[in-house]
Structure formats: C-alpha cells, structure tokens
Amino acid sequence: MTVCRTSADKDNDDTIEECLVRLGRGDREAAEPLYTLAAPSVYGYALSILKNRHDAEDVLHDCFIAVMSAAGSYNGQGKPLAWMLTVARNLALDRLRKGSRCAEMPEEGYDAVDPGMSLEDRVTVNACLTELSDEEREIVLLHAVSGFRHREIAAFLDLPLPTVLSKYRRALNKLRRML
C-alpha cells in the first residue's frame, strides 16, 4: 500500500521557484501552476497545526495571497516550498494565538495523504495520523508528504537533527503497529 506521495522533488522545486519569479514580475498566470503544485503540502501542513479543516483552508487561502503579494521579495535561496510553508506556519500559529475555532479534527481526519489511494486506505491512514502527537504528525507530513529531508525539517522546526530522526522513527513505529 502506498501511503503518501512526494511532492517536493527537484522538478517541482524548480517549477515552484519559476512560478514565484513569474509572480514577482507580475505574471498572474503563474498562480495556477503554483497552487496546483504547492497547495496539497501547504494545506496538509496547516491542517497538522490547526486540526481544523476550515481553519486550514483559510490559512491556505491567506498563504497564497501573502505569497502572491510577496513573490517579488522571494530571494531564491533554499527550497521555495519551505518558504511557503514558513508563511503558512506563521499564519497558522497566528490563528491559534488569536483563539480561532479549535474544534477537534472530524473523524475523516487529514487530507494530506495521496488522493489516489482507495477510500479504505485513506480512512485507515488518516485515522492513524490522528493518533500521532502534533510534533510527530508534523514531522511525518513534512517528510513523507512534502518530501523534505530530515535535516531540512530540523532547520525548519528549529529542532536538533537527532530529535527529528528519533521522533520520525517513533512515529513510523506507531503507524506500523496501528496498520
């Protein structure tokens, strides 16, 4: 069973960066391919923080508005998706601080897994993801769904690499036991 897809490979990074450069020059046509490539990762990441579909959708929307507005200031160093996820993370944390809806995740869980999976597999994986701690889920989604390396996740979350590796391994062991 394929659990998730990788969306942050080199080709996607190049395409996302190209879209950001085009947006920075005022080419609004670049918004659609950027959204197609980055939205699943941004939404999944926001959902892992907020645990609320509506809030995650709002953050996705706000993130793309912010990215389109700031595309001209993107400096092209590092992964472009990491820059977008930083924007999404800041928006999600702001939303939590402001006391937005904090309803529990509905039973159907996360939509961060591969939409090509069978419904039964998606339900199973989503149920398992909800059993992970917030930090474990965040690390798993960043690595398995968004395709970031552990070293990049450690830098992004400001955690030591051994901590990220240990939490990832612990999360995978939990998932294996549940599956």
PDB file of N, CA and C in Angstrom, residues 6 9 11 26 45 70 99 108-109 120 164 168 173:
ATOM      1  N   THR A   6       5.264  12.015  -2.802  1.00  0.00           N
ATOM      2  CA  THR A   6       6.298  13.010  -2.582  1.00  0.00           C
ATOM      3  C   THR A   6       6.088  14.126  -3.581  1.00  0.00           C
ATOM      4  N   ASP A   9      10.007  17.154  -5.058  1.00  0.00           N
ATOM      5  CA  ASP A   9      11.213  16.727  -5.743  1.00  0.00           C
ATOM      6  C   ASP A   9      11.840  17.906  -6.482  1.00  0.00           C
ATOM      7  N   ASP A  11      12.236  18.696  -9.640  1.00  0.00           N
ATOM      8  CA  ASP A  11      11.450  19.315 -10.717  1.00  0.00           C
ATOM      9  C   ASP A  11      10.385  20.243 -10.157  1.00  0.00           C
ATOM     10  N   GLY A  26       4.877  40.049 -11.901  1.00  0.00           N
ATOM     11  CA  GLY A  26       3.512  40.474 -12.197  1.00  0.00           C
ATOM     12  C   GLY A  26       2.733  39.532 -13.095  1.00  0.00           C
ATOM     13  N   TYR A  45       0.071  20.784   5.850  1.00  0.00           N
ATOM     14  CA  TYR A  45       0.877  21.317   6.937  1.00  0.00           C
ATOM     15  C   TYR A  45       0.031  22.188   7.861  1.00  0.00           C
ATOM     16  N   ALA A  70       4.064  38.818  -1.899  1.00  0.00           N
ATOM     17  CA  ALA A  70       5.482  38.913  -1.546  1.00  0.00           C
ATOM     18  C   ALA A  70       6.392  38.175  -2.521  1.00  0.00           C
ATOM     19  N   GLY A  99      -7.043  32.643  18.982  1.00  0.00           N
ATOM     20  CA  GLY A  99      -8.145  31.867  19.544  1.00  0.00           C
ATOM     21  C   GLY A  99      -9.219  31.519  18.543  1.00  0.00           C
ATOM     22  N   GLU A 108     -13.054  11.998   9.735  1.00  0.00           N
ATOM     23  CA  GLU A 108     -12.418  11.658   8.470  1.00  0.00           C
ATOM     24  C   GLU A 108     -10.966  12.098   8.406  1.00  0.00           C
ATOM     25  N   GLY A 109     -10.502  12.900   9.345  1.00  0.00           N
ATOM     26  CA  GLY A 109      -9.085  13.175   9.523  1.00  0.00           C
ATOM     27  C   GLY A 109      -8.446  14.057   8.476  1.00  0.00           C
ATOM     28  N   GLU A 120     -10.748   3.225   1.498  1.00  0.00           N
ATOM     29  CA  GLU A 120     -10.457   2.424   2.696  1.00  0.00           C
ATOM     30  C   GLU A 120      -9.048   2.709   3.223  1.00  0.00           C
ATOM     31  N   VAL A 164      14.606  15.061  15.516  1.00  0.00           N
ATOM     32  CA  VAL A 164      13.717  14.851  14.369  1.00  0.00           C
ATOM     33  C   VAL A 164      13.766  13.392  13.927  1.00  0.00           C
ATOM     34  N   TYR A 168      10.627  10.880  14.146  1.00  0.00           N
ATOM     35  CA  TYR A 168      10.153  10.281  12.898  1.00  0.00           C
ATOM     36  C   TYR A 168      10.121   8.755  13.023  1.00  0.00           C
ATOM     37  N   ASN A 173       7.084   3.735  13.782  1.00  0.00           N
ATOM     38  CA  ASN A 173       6.812   2.521  14.559  1.00  0.00           C
ATOM     39  C   ASN A 173       5.368   2.498  15.048  1.00  0.00           C
TER      40      ASN A 173
END
